[in-house]
Amino acid sequence: MFAMLVEITERAMAHIGSTEVLVVGGVGCNVRLQEMMGQMAIERNGKVFATDMRYCIDNGIMIAQAGALAFARGFTTPVHDSWITQRFRTDQVHVEWRT
């Protein structure tokens, strides 16, 4: 399973031209996954970052990081224009602040 996660992450990095990986969420607590991501990042001349165990329980840190990046580039969403869904497909969303 970890090999698949590392492979998908490597493909995503190549697709967007990134050299950094942030390992978060519940699975991010796993030291073996962190090691495997680290090895892959080294092979791509990149870096892997793992959050403190306090923040590996929830995907909230990923949402916060995305929000911080968008805000730093001048993008905001008024509360009355925002919405939530559990079936959100991140691969079908245009991330405007990246372009």
PDB file of N, CA and C in Angstrom:
ATOM      1  N   MET A   1       0.821  -1.189   0.000  1.00  0.00           N
ATOM      2  CA  MET A   1       0.000   0.000   0.000  1.00  0.00           C
ATOM      3  C   MET A   1       0.864   1.252   0.000  1.00  0.00           C
ATOM      4  N   PHE A   2       1.902   1.299   0.830  1.00  0.00           N
ATOM      5  CA  PHE A   2       2.761   2.480   0.877  1.00  0.00           C
ATOM      6  C   PHE A   2       3.457   2.708  -0.459  1.00  0.00           C
ATOM      7  N   ALA A   3       3.839   1.621  -1.128  1.00  0.00           N
ATOM      8  CA  ALA A   3       4.494   1.758  -2.428  1.00  0.00           C
ATOM      9  C   ALA A   3       3.574   2.478  -3.412  1.00  0.00           C
ATOM     10  N   MET A   4       2.284   2.177  -3.361  1.00  0.00           N
ATOM     11  CA  MET A   4       1.324   2.854  -4.243  1.00  0.00           C
ATOM     12  C   MET A   4       1.230   4.337  -3.895  1.00  0.00           C
ATOM     13  N   LEU A   5       1.183   4.662  -2.614  1.00  0.00           N
ATOM     14  CA  LEU A   5       1.113   6.059  -2.197  1.00  0.00           C
ATOM     15  C   LEU A   5       2.345   6.834  -2.647  1.00  0.00           C
ATOM     16  N   VAL A   6       3.500   6.209  -2.517  1.00  0.00           N
ATOM     17  CA  VAL A   6       4.743   6.863  -2.928  1.00  0.00           C
ATOM     18  C   VAL A   6       4.749   7.067  -4.445  1.00  0.00           C
ATOM     19  N   GLU A   7       4.319   6.055  -5.186  1.00  0.00           N
ATOM     20  CA  GLU A   7       4.299   6.170  -6.646  1.00  0.00           C
ATOM     21  C   GLU A   7       3.342   7.268  -7.107  1.00  0.00           C
ATOM     22  N   ILE A   8       2.165   7.315  -6.525  1.00  0.00           N
ATOM     23  CA  ILE A   8       1.190   8.342  -6.890  1.00  0.00           C
ATOM     24  C   ILE A   8       1.722   9.724  -6.532  1.00  0.00           C
ATOM     25  N   THR A   9       2.365   9.827  -5.392  1.00  0.00           N
ATOM     26  CA  THR A   9       2.945  11.108  -4.976  1.00  0.00           C
ATOM     27  C   THR A   9       4.046  11.535  -5.928  1.00  0.00           C
ATOM     28  N   GLU A  10       4.873  10.592  -6.335  1.00  0.00           N
ATOM     29  CA  GLU A  10       5.947  10.901  -7.278  1.00  0.00           C
ATOM     30  C   GLU A  10       5.378  11.392  -8.609  1.00  0.00           C
ATOM     31  N   ARG A  11       4.334  10.750  -9.077  1.00  0.00           N
ATOM     32  CA  ARG A  11       3.689  11.181 -10.324  1.00  0.00           C
ATOM     33  C   ARG A  11       3.110  12.587 -10.179  1.00  0.00           C
ATOM     34  N   ALA A  12       2.457  12.832  -9.055  1.00  0.00           N
ATOM     35  CA  ALA A  12       1.874  14.161  -8.818  1.00  0.00           C
ATOM     36  C   ALA A  12       2.961  15.225  -8.782  1.00  0.00           C
ATOM     37  N   MET A  13       4.071  14.915  -8.135  1.00  0.00           N
ATOM     38  CA  MET A  13       5.190  15.866  -8.081  1.00  0.00           C
ATOM     39  C   MET A  13       5.690  16.187  -9.482  1.00  0.00           C
ATOM     40  N   ALA A  14       5.838  15.154 -10.309  1.00  0.00           N
ATOM     41  CA  ALA A  14       6.304  15.362 -11.678  1.00  0.00           C
ATOM     42  C   ALA A  14       5.290  16.184 -12.468  1.00  0.00           C
ATOM     43  N   HIS A  15       4.019  15.905 -12.257  1.00  0.00           N
ATOM     44  CA  HIS A  15       2.953  16.584 -12.996  1.00  0.00           C
ATOM     45  C   HIS A  15       2.916  18.084 -12.717  1.00  0.00           C
ATOM     46  N   ILE A  16       3.131  18.458 -11.458  1.00  0.00           N
ATOM     47  CA  ILE A  16       3.049  19.885 -11.115  1.00  0.00           C
ATOM     48  C   ILE A  16       4.419  20.539 -10.960  1.00  0.00           C
ATOM     49  N   GLY A  17       5.478  19.765 -11.139  1.00  0.00           N
ATOM     50  CA  GLY A  17       6.823  20.322 -11.044  1.00  0.00           C
ATOM     51  C   GLY A  17       7.258  20.650  -9.633  1.00  0.00           C
ATOM     52  N   SER A  18       6.798  19.881  -8.671  1.00  0.00           N
ATOM     53  CA  SER A  18       7.137  20.122  -7.267  1.00  0.00           C
ATOM     54  C   SER A  18       8.345  19.296  -6.834  1.00  0.00           C
ATOM     55  N   THR A  19       9.080  19.810  -5.871  1.00  0.00           N
ATOM     56  CA  THR A  19      10.195  19.067  -5.278  1.00  0.00           C
ATOM     57  C   THR A  19       9.968  18.849  -3.783  1.00  0.00           C
ATOM     58  N   GLU A  20       8.774  19.163  -3.307  1.00  0.00           N
ATOM     59  CA  GLU A  20       8.476  19.041  -1.877  1.00  0.00           C
ATOM     60  C   GLU A  20       7.221  18.207  -1.657  1.00  0.00           C
ATOM     61  N   VAL A  21       7.261  17.415  -0.579  1.00  0.00           N
ATOM     62  CA  VAL A  21       6.120  16.589  -0.180  1.00  0.00           C
ATOM     63  C   VAL A  21       5.831  16.857   1.287  1.00  0.00           C
ATOM     64  N   LEU A  22       4.566  17.063   1.611  1.00  0.00           N
ATOM     65  CA  LEU A  22       4.124  17.211   2.984  1.00  0.00           C
ATOM     66  C   LEU A  22       3.291  15.987   3.324  1.00  0.00           C
ATOM     67  N   VAL A  23       3.755  15.166   4.267  1.00  0.00           N
ATOM     68  CA  VAL A  23       3.064  13.935   4.667  1.00  0.00           C
ATOM     69  C   VAL A  23       2.223  14.254   5.898  1.00  0.00           C
ATOM     70  N   VAL A  24       0.896  14.138   5.740  1.00  0.00           N
ATOM     71  CA  VAL A  24      -0.019  14.486   6.831  1.00  0.00           C
ATOM     72  C   VAL A  24      -1.136  13.456   6.910  1.00  0.00           C
ATOM     73  N   GLY A  25      -2.094  13.696   7.757  1.00  0.00           N
ATOM     74  CA  GLY A  25      -3.226  12.802   7.932  1.00  0.00           C
ATOM     75  C   GLY A  25      -2.852  11.615   8.802  1.00  0.00           C
ATOM     76  N   GLY A  26      -3.804  10.758   9.044  1.00  0.00           N
ATOM     77  CA  GLY A  26      -3.574   9.607   9.904  1.00  0.00           C
ATOM     78  C   GLY A  26      -2.446   8.718   9.433  1.00  0.00           C
ATOM     79  N   VAL A  27      -2.376   8.472   8.121  1.00  0.00           N
ATOM     80  CA  VAL A  27      -1.318   7.615   7.587  1.00  0.00           C
ATOM     81  C   VAL A  27       0.047   8.289   7.710  1.00  0.00           C
ATOM     82  N   GLY A  28       0.060   9.606   7.822  1.00  0.00           N
ATOM     83  CA  GLY A  28       1.315  10.342   7.952  1.00  0.00           C
ATOM     84  C   GLY A  28       2.062  10.037   9.239  1.00  0.00           C
ATOM     85  N   CYS A  29       1.375   9.419  10.197  1.00  0.00           N
ATOM     86  CA  CYS A  29       2.020   9.030  11.457  1.00  0.00           C
ATOM     87  C   CYS A  29       2.989   7.873  11.266  1.00  0.00           C
ATOM     88  N   ASN A  30       2.846   7.141  10.179  1.00  0.00           N
ATOM     89  CA  ASN A  30       3.637   5.937   9.985  1.00  0.00           C
ATOM     90  C   ASN A  30       5.069   6.279   9.575  1.00  0.00           C
ATOM     91  N   VAL A  31       6.010   5.889  10.395  1.00  0.00           N
ATOM     92  CA  VAL A  31       7.425   6.194  10.165  1.00  0.00           C
ATOM     93  C   VAL A  31       7.927   5.530   8.887  1.00  0.00           C
ATOM     94  N   ARG A  32       7.461   4.323   8.594  1.00  0.00           N
ATOM     95  CA  ARG A  32       7.908   3.640   7.374  1.00  0.00           C
ATOM     96  C   ARG A  32       7.481   4.418   6.125  1.00  0.00           C
ATOM     97  N   LEU A  33       6.259   4.931   6.114  1.00  0.00           N
ATOM     98  CA  LEU A  33       5.805   5.733   4.984  1.00  0.00           C
ATOM     99  C   LEU A  33       6.655   6.996   4.859  1.00  0.00           C
ATOM    100  N   GLN A  34       6.954   7.623   5.974  1.00  0.00           N
ATOM    101  CA  GLN A  34       7.802   8.818   5.952  1.00  0.00           C
ATOM    102  C   GLN A  34       9.174   8.490   5.359  1.00  0.00           C
ATOM    103  N   GLU A  35       9.730   7.334   5.731  1.00  0.00           N
ATOM    104  CA  GLU A  35      11.035   6.914   5.194  1.00  0.00           C
ATOM    105  C   GLU A  35      10.960   6.690   3.687  1.00  0.00           C
ATOM    106  N   MET A  36       9.913   6.012   3.233  1.00  0.00           N
ATOM    107  CA  MET A  36       9.765   5.724   1.805  1.00  0.00           C
ATOM    108  C   MET A  36       9.576   7.012   1.003  1.00  0.00           C
ATOM    109  N   MET A  37       8.774   7.928   1.530  1.00  0.00           N
ATOM    110  CA  MET A  37       8.586   9.222   0.854  1.00  0.00           C
ATOM    111  C   MET A  37       9.903   9.993   0.829  1.00  0.00           C
ATOM    112  N   GLY A  38      10.643   9.896   1.924  1.00  0.00           N
ATOM    113  CA  GLY A  38      11.929  10.576   2.005  1.00  0.00           C
ATOM    114  C   GLY A  38      12.907  10.063   0.965  1.00  0.00           C
ATOM    115  N   GLN A  39      12.950   8.755   0.776  1.00  0.00           N
ATOM    116  CA  GLN A  39      13.848   8.165  -0.219  1.00  0.00           C
ATOM    117  C   GLN A  39      13.456   8.608  -1.624  1.00  0.00           C
ATOM    118  N   MET A  40      12.160   8.591  -1.905  1.00  0.00           N
ATOM    119  CA  MET A  40      11.685   9.034  -3.210  1.00  0.00           C
ATOM    120  C   MET A  40      12.037  10.501  -3.437  1.00  0.00           C
ATOM    121  N   ALA A  41      11.853  11.322  -2.420  1.00  0.00           N
ATOM    122  CA  ALA A  41      12.157  12.751  -2.548  1.00  0.00           C
ATOM    123  C   ALA A  41      13.650  12.966  -2.802  1.00  0.00           C
ATOM    124  N   ILE A  42      14.501  12.222  -2.109  1.00  0.00           N
ATOM    125  CA  ILE A  42      15.957  12.333  -2.320  1.00  0.00           C
ATOM    126  C   ILE A  42      16.301  12.004  -3.766  1.00  0.00           C
ATOM    127  N   GLU A  43      15.680  10.955  -4.298  1.00  0.00           N
ATOM    128  CA  GLU A  43      15.945  10.547  -5.681  1.00  0.00           C
ATOM    129  C   GLU A  43      15.501  11.608  -6.692  1.00  0.00           C
ATOM    130  N   ARG A  44      14.576  12.468  -6.295  1.00  0.00           N
ATOM    131  CA  ARG A  44      14.089  13.552  -7.169  1.00  0.00           C
ATOM    132  C   ARG A  44      14.722  14.892  -6.794  1.00  0.00           C
ATOM    133  N   ASN A  45      15.778  14.852  -5.975  1.00  0.00           N
ATOM    134  CA  ASN A  45      16.407  16.084  -5.480  1.00  0.00           C
ATOM    135  C   ASN A  45      15.396  16.970  -4.767  1.00  0.00           C
ATOM    136  N   GLY A  46      14.529  16.335  -4.002  1.00  0.00           N
ATOM    137  CA  GLY A  46      13.485  17.052  -3.296  1.00  0.00           C
ATOM    138  C   GLY A  46      13.587  16.877  -1.794  1.00  0.00           C
ATOM    139  N   LYS A  47      12.530  17.303  -1.132  1.00  0.00           N
ATOM    140  CA  LYS A  47      12.476  17.222   0.331  1.00  0.00           C
ATOM    141  C   LYS A  47      11.103  16.698   0.745  1.00  0.00           C
ATOM    142  N   VAL A  48      11.089  15.985   1.837  1.00  0.00           N
ATOM    143  CA  VAL A  48       9.825  15.536   2.415  1.00  0.00           C
ATOM    144  C   VAL A  48       9.698  16.161   3.798  1.00  0.00           C
ATOM    145  N   PHE A  49       8.500  16.570   4.111  1.00  0.00           N
ATOM    146  CA  PHE A  49       8.207  17.164   5.413  1.00  0.00           C
ATOM    147  C   PHE A  49       7.080  16.364   6.050  1.00  0.00           C
ATOM    148  N   ALA A  50       7.260  15.971   7.277  1.00  0.00           N
ATOM    149  CA  ALA A  50       6.218  15.268   8.026  1.00  0.00           C
ATOM    150  C   ALA A  50       5.836  16.145   9.205  1.00  0.00           C
ATOM    151  N   THR A  51       4.562  16.219   9.459  1.00  0.00           N
ATOM    152  CA  THR A  51       4.098  17.054  10.557  1.00  0.00           C
ATOM    153  C   THR A  51       4.281  16.344  11.892  1.00  0.00           C
ATOM    154  N   ASP A  52       4.272  17.122  12.916  1.00  0.00           N
ATOM    155  CA  ASP A  52       4.314  16.640  14.289  1.00  0.00           C
ATOM    156  C   ASP A  52       3.139  15.678  14.502  1.00  0.00           C
ATOM    157  N   MET A  53       3.330  14.660  15.302  1.00  0.00           N
ATOM    158  CA  MET A  53       2.293  13.651  15.553  1.00  0.00           C
ATOM    159  C   MET A  53       0.963  14.279  15.977  1.00  0.00           C
ATOM    160  N   ARG A  54       1.008  15.432  16.621  1.00  0.00           N
ATOM    161  CA  ARG A  54      -0.239  16.097  17.033  1.00  0.00           C
ATOM    162  C   ARG A  54      -1.110  16.457  15.840  1.00  0.00           C
ATOM    163  N   TYR A  55      -0.507  16.635  14.670  1.00  0.00           N
ATOM    164  CA  TYR A  55      -1.245  17.084  13.498  1.00  0.00           C
ATOM    165  C   TYR A  55      -1.446  15.984  12.461  1.00  0.00           C
ATOM    166  N   CYS A  56      -1.039  14.763  12.775  1.00  0.00           N
ATOM    167  CA  CYS A  56      -1.184  13.659  11.831  1.00  0.00           C
ATOM    168  C   CYS A  56      -2.512  12.938  11.959  1.00  0.00           C
ATOM    169  N   ILE A  57      -3.381  13.399  12.791  1.00  0.00           N
ATOM    170  CA  ILE A  57      -4.637  12.708  13.037  1.00  0.00           C
ATOM    171  C   ILE A  57      -5.702  13.122  12.033  1.00  0.00           C
ATOM    172  N   ASP A  58      -5.606  14.302  11.511  1.00  0.00           N
ATOM    173  CA  ASP A  58      -6.687  14.917  10.774  1.00  0.00           C
ATOM    174  C   ASP A  58      -6.161  15.551   9.498  1.00  0.00           C
ATOM    175  N   ASN A  59      -6.974  15.621   8.490  1.00  0.00           N
ATOM    176  CA  ASN A  59      -6.583  16.278   7.249  1.00  0.00           C
ATOM    177  C   ASN A  59      -6.748  17.789   7.318  1.00  0.00           C
ATOM    178  N   GLY A  60      -7.126  18.300   8.471  1.00  0.00           N
ATOM    179  CA  GLY A  60      -7.293  19.738   8.637  1.00  0.00           C
ATOM    180  C   GLY A  60      -6.036  20.519   8.299  1.00  0.00           C
ATOM    181  N   ILE A  61      -4.867  19.948   8.554  1.00  0.00           N
ATOM    182  CA  ILE A  61      -3.630  20.664   8.248  1.00  0.00           C
ATOM    183  C   ILE A  61      -3.460  20.843   6.740  1.00  0.00           C
ATOM    184  N   MET A  62      -3.935  19.878   5.950  1.00  0.00           N
ATOM    185  CA  MET A  62      -3.850  20.038   4.489  1.00  0.00           C
ATOM    186  C   MET A  62      -4.763  21.167   4.027  1.00  0.00           C
ATOM    187  N   ILE A  63      -5.955  21.227   4.608  1.00  0.00           N
ATOM    188  CA  ILE A  63      -6.894  22.289   4.267  1.00  0.00           C
ATOM    189  C   ILE A  63      -6.327  23.640   4.695  1.00  0.00           C
ATOM    190  N   ALA A  64      -5.746  23.684   5.883  1.00  0.00           N
ATOM    191  CA  ALA A  64      -5.159  24.931   6.367  1.00  0.00           C
ATOM    192  C   ALA A  64      -3.993  25.377   5.486  1.00  0.00           C
ATOM    193  N   GLN A  65      -3.141  24.453   5.063  1.00  0.00           N
ATOM    194  CA  GLN A  65      -2.006  24.790   4.205  1.00  0.00           C
ATOM    195  C   GLN A  65      -2.487  25.322   2.861  1.00  0.00           C
ATOM    196  N   ALA A  66      -3.473  24.664   2.267  1.00  0.00           N
ATOM    197  CA  ALA A  66      -4.017  25.130   0.986  1.00  0.00           C
ATOM    198  C   ALA A  66      -4.628  26.521   1.142  1.00  0.00           C
ATOM    199  N   GLY A  67      -5.339  26.730   2.234  1.00  0.00           N
ATOM    200  CA  GLY A  67      -5.929  28.047   2.494  1.00  0.00           C
ATOM    201  C   GLY A  67      -4.875  29.114   2.696  1.00  0.00           C
ATOM    202  N   ALA A  68      -3.817  28.782   3.412  1.00  0.00           N
ATOM    203  CA  ALA A  68      -2.735  29.752   3.649  1.00  0.00           C
ATOM    204  C   ALA A  68      -2.040  30.123   2.337  1.00  0.00           C
ATOM    205  N   LEU A  69      -1.812  29.131   1.480  1.00  0.00           N
ATOM    206  CA  LEU A  69      -1.184  29.406   0.184  1.00  0.00           C
ATOM    207  C   LEU A  69      -2.076  30.285  -0.685  1.00  0.00           C
ATOM    208  N   ALA A  70      -3.364  29.979  -0.715  1.00  0.00           N
ATOM    209  CA  ALA A  70      -4.301  30.788  -1.511  1.00  0.00           C
ATOM    210  C   ALA A  70      -4.369  32.209  -0.968  1.00  0.00           C
ATOM    211  N   PHE A  71      -4.494  32.344   0.336  1.00  0.00           N
ATOM    212  CA  PHE A  71      -4.584  33.668   0.957  1.00  0.00           C
ATOM    213  C   PHE A  71      -3.322  34.489   0.701  1.00  0.00           C
ATOM    214  N   ALA A  72      -2.163  33.843   0.777  1.00  0.00           N
ATOM    215  CA  ALA A  72      -0.897  34.546   0.546  1.00  0.00           C
ATOM    216  C   ALA A  72      -0.807  35.083  -0.883  1.00  0.00           C
ATOM    217  N   ARG A  73      -1.565  34.489  -1.788  1.00  0.00           N
ATOM    218  CA  ARG A  73      -1.566  34.937  -3.183  1.00  0.00           C
ATOM    219  C   ARG A  73      -2.777  35.810  -3.503  1.00  0.00           C
ATOM    220  N   GLY A  74      -3.491  36.236  -2.448  1.00  0.00           N
ATOM    221  CA  GLY A  74      -4.583  37.189  -2.627  1.00  0.00           C
ATOM    222  C   GLY A  74      -5.951  36.600  -2.899  1.00  0.00           C
ATOM    223  N   PHE A  75      -6.123  35.303  -2.754  1.00  0.00           N
ATOM    224  CA  PHE A  75      -7.413  34.680  -3.012  1.00  0.00           C
ATOM    225  C   PHE A  75      -8.176  34.494  -1.710  1.00  0.00           C
ATOM    226  N   THR A  76      -9.420  34.895  -1.706  1.00  0.00           N
ATOM    227  CA  THR A  76     -10.297  34.704  -0.551  1.00  0.00           C
ATOM    228  C   THR A  76     -11.664  34.240  -1.033  1.00  0.00           C
ATOM    229  N   THR A  77     -12.424  33.621  -0.146  1.00  0.00           N
ATOM    230  CA  THR A  77     -13.797  33.208  -0.438  1.00  0.00           C
ATOM    231  C   THR A  77     -14.672  33.672   0.718  1.00  0.00           C
ATOM    232  N   PRO A  78     -15.625  34.546   0.450  1.00  0.00           N
ATOM    233  CA  PRO A  78     -16.537  34.955   1.519  1.00  0.00           C
ATOM    234  C   PRO A  78     -17.289  33.736   2.060  1.00  0.00           C
ATOM    235  N   VAL A  79     -17.584  33.734   3.346  1.00  0.00           N
ATOM    236  CA  VAL A  79     -18.248  32.588   3.973  1.00  0.00           C
ATOM    237  C   VAL A  79     -19.551  32.255   3.256  1.00  0.00           C
ATOM    238  N   HIS A  80     -20.322  33.261   2.857  1.00  0.00           N
ATOM    239  CA  HIS A  80     -21.619  32.987   2.221  1.00  0.00           C
ATOM    240  C   HIS A  80     -21.473  32.342   0.834  1.00  0.00           C
ATOM    241  N   ASP A  81     -20.262  32.365   0.256  1.00  0.00           N
ATOM    242  CA  ASP A  81     -20.010  31.717  -1.035  1.00  0.00           C
ATOM    243  C   ASP A  81     -19.317  30.359  -0.894  1.00  0.00           C
ATOM    244  N   SER A  82     -19.041  29.950   0.313  1.00  0.00           N
ATOM    245  CA  SER A  82     -18.337  28.686   0.523  1.00  0.00           C
ATOM    246  C   SER A  82     -19.336  27.562   0.796  1.00  0.00           C
ATOM    247  N   TRP A  83     -18.880  26.321   0.580  1.00  0.00           N
ATOM    248  CA  TRP A  83     -19.714  25.155   0.814  1.00  0.00           C
ATOM    249  C   TRP A  83     -18.832  23.961   1.136  1.00  0.00           C
ATOM    250  N   ILE A  84     -19.450  22.905   1.631  1.00  0.00           N
ATOM    251  CA  ILE A  84     -18.716  21.712   2.062  1.00  0.00           C
ATOM    252  C   ILE A  84     -19.391  20.481   1.484  1.00  0.00           C
ATOM    253  N   THR A  85     -18.575  19.526   1.056  1.00  0.00           N
ATOM    254  CA  THR A  85     -19.092  18.229   0.626  1.00  0.00           C
ATOM    255  C   THR A  85     -18.066  17.158   0.958  1.00  0.00           C
ATOM    256  N   GLN A  86     -18.525  16.002   1.372  1.00  0.00           N
ATOM    257  CA  GLN A  86     -17.615  14.889   1.643  1.00  0.00           C
ATOM    258  C   GLN A  86     -17.213  14.178   0.363  1.00  0.00           C
ATOM    259  N   ARG A  87     -17.880  14.459  -0.717  1.00  0.00           N
ATOM    260  CA  ARG A  87     -17.594  13.783  -1.979  1.00  0.00           C
ATOM    261  C   ARG A  87     -16.821  14.676  -2.934  1.00  0.00           C
ATOM    262  N   PHE A  88     -16.040  15.547  -2.381  1.00  0.00           N
ATOM    263  CA  PHE A  88     -15.254  16.511  -3.137  1.00  0.00           C
ATOM    264  C   PHE A  88     -14.127  15.808  -3.877  1.00  0.00           C
ATOM    265  N   ARG A  89     -14.038  15.968  -5.181  1.00  0.00           N
ATOM    266  CA  ARG A  89     -12.977  15.349  -5.988  1.00  0.00           C
ATOM    267  C   ARG A  89     -11.919  16.395  -6.285  1.00  0.00           C
ATOM    268  N   THR A  90     -10.797  16.276  -5.615  1.00  0.00           N
ATOM    269  CA  THR A  90      -9.742  17.274  -5.778  1.00  0.00           C
ATOM    270  C   THR A  90      -9.136  17.276  -7.170  1.00  0.00           C
ATOM    271  N   ASP A  91      -9.249  16.167  -7.891  1.00  0.00           N
ATOM    272  CA  ASP A  91      -8.699  16.124  -9.248  1.00  0.00           C
ATOM    273  C   ASP A  91      -9.596  16.825 -10.265  1.00  0.00           C
ATOM    274  N   GLN A  92     -10.763  17.296  -9.843  1.00  0.00           N
ATOM    275  CA  GLN A  92     -11.671  17.989 -10.742  1.00  0.00           C
ATOM    276  C   GLN A  92     -11.811  19.470 -10.400  1.00  0.00           C
ATOM    277  N   VAL A  93     -10.875  19.983  -9.648  1.00  0.00           N
ATOM    278  CA  VAL A  93     -10.954  21.374  -9.210  1.00  0.00           C
ATOM    279  C   VAL A  93      -9.789  22.160  -9.794  1.00  0.00           C
ATOM    280  N   HIS A  94     -10.108  23.293 -10.390  1.00  0.00           N
ATOM    281  CA  HIS A  94      -9.056  24.182 -10.882  1.00  0.00           C
ATOM    282  C   HIS A  94      -8.540  24.991  -9.692  1.00  0.00           C
ATOM    283  N   VAL A  95      -7.259  24.872  -9.411  1.00  0.00           N
ATOM    284  CA  VAL A  95      -6.661  25.610  -8.300  1.00  0.00           C
ATOM    285  C   VAL A  95      -6.114  26.913  -8.893  1.00  0.00           C
ATOM    286  N   GLU A  96      -6.940  27.919  -8.864  1.00  0.00           N
ATOM    287  CA  GLU A  96      -6.680  29.176  -9.546  1.00  0.00           C
ATOM    288  C   GLU A  96      -5.401  29.868  -9.085  1.00  0.00           C
ATOM    289  N   TRP A  97      -5.098  29.788  -7.801  1.00  0.00           N
ATOM    290  CA  TRP A  97      -3.926  30.503  -7.289  1.00  0.00           C
ATOM    291  C   TRP A  97      -2.609  29.864  -7.700  1.00  0.00           C
ATOM    292  N   ARG A  98      -2.641  28.660  -8.273  1.00  0.00           N
ATOM    293  CA  ARG A  98      -1.407  28.011  -8.745  1.00  0.00           C
ATOM    294  C   ARG A  98      -0.982  28.496 -10.126  1.00  0.00           C
ATOM    295  N   THR A  99      -1.921  29.052 -10.886  1.00  0.00           N
ATOM    296  CA  THR A  99      -1.621  29.438 -12.265  1.00  0.00           C
ATOM    297  C   THR A  99      -1.020  30.807 -12.366  1.00  0.00           C
TER     298      THR A  99
END
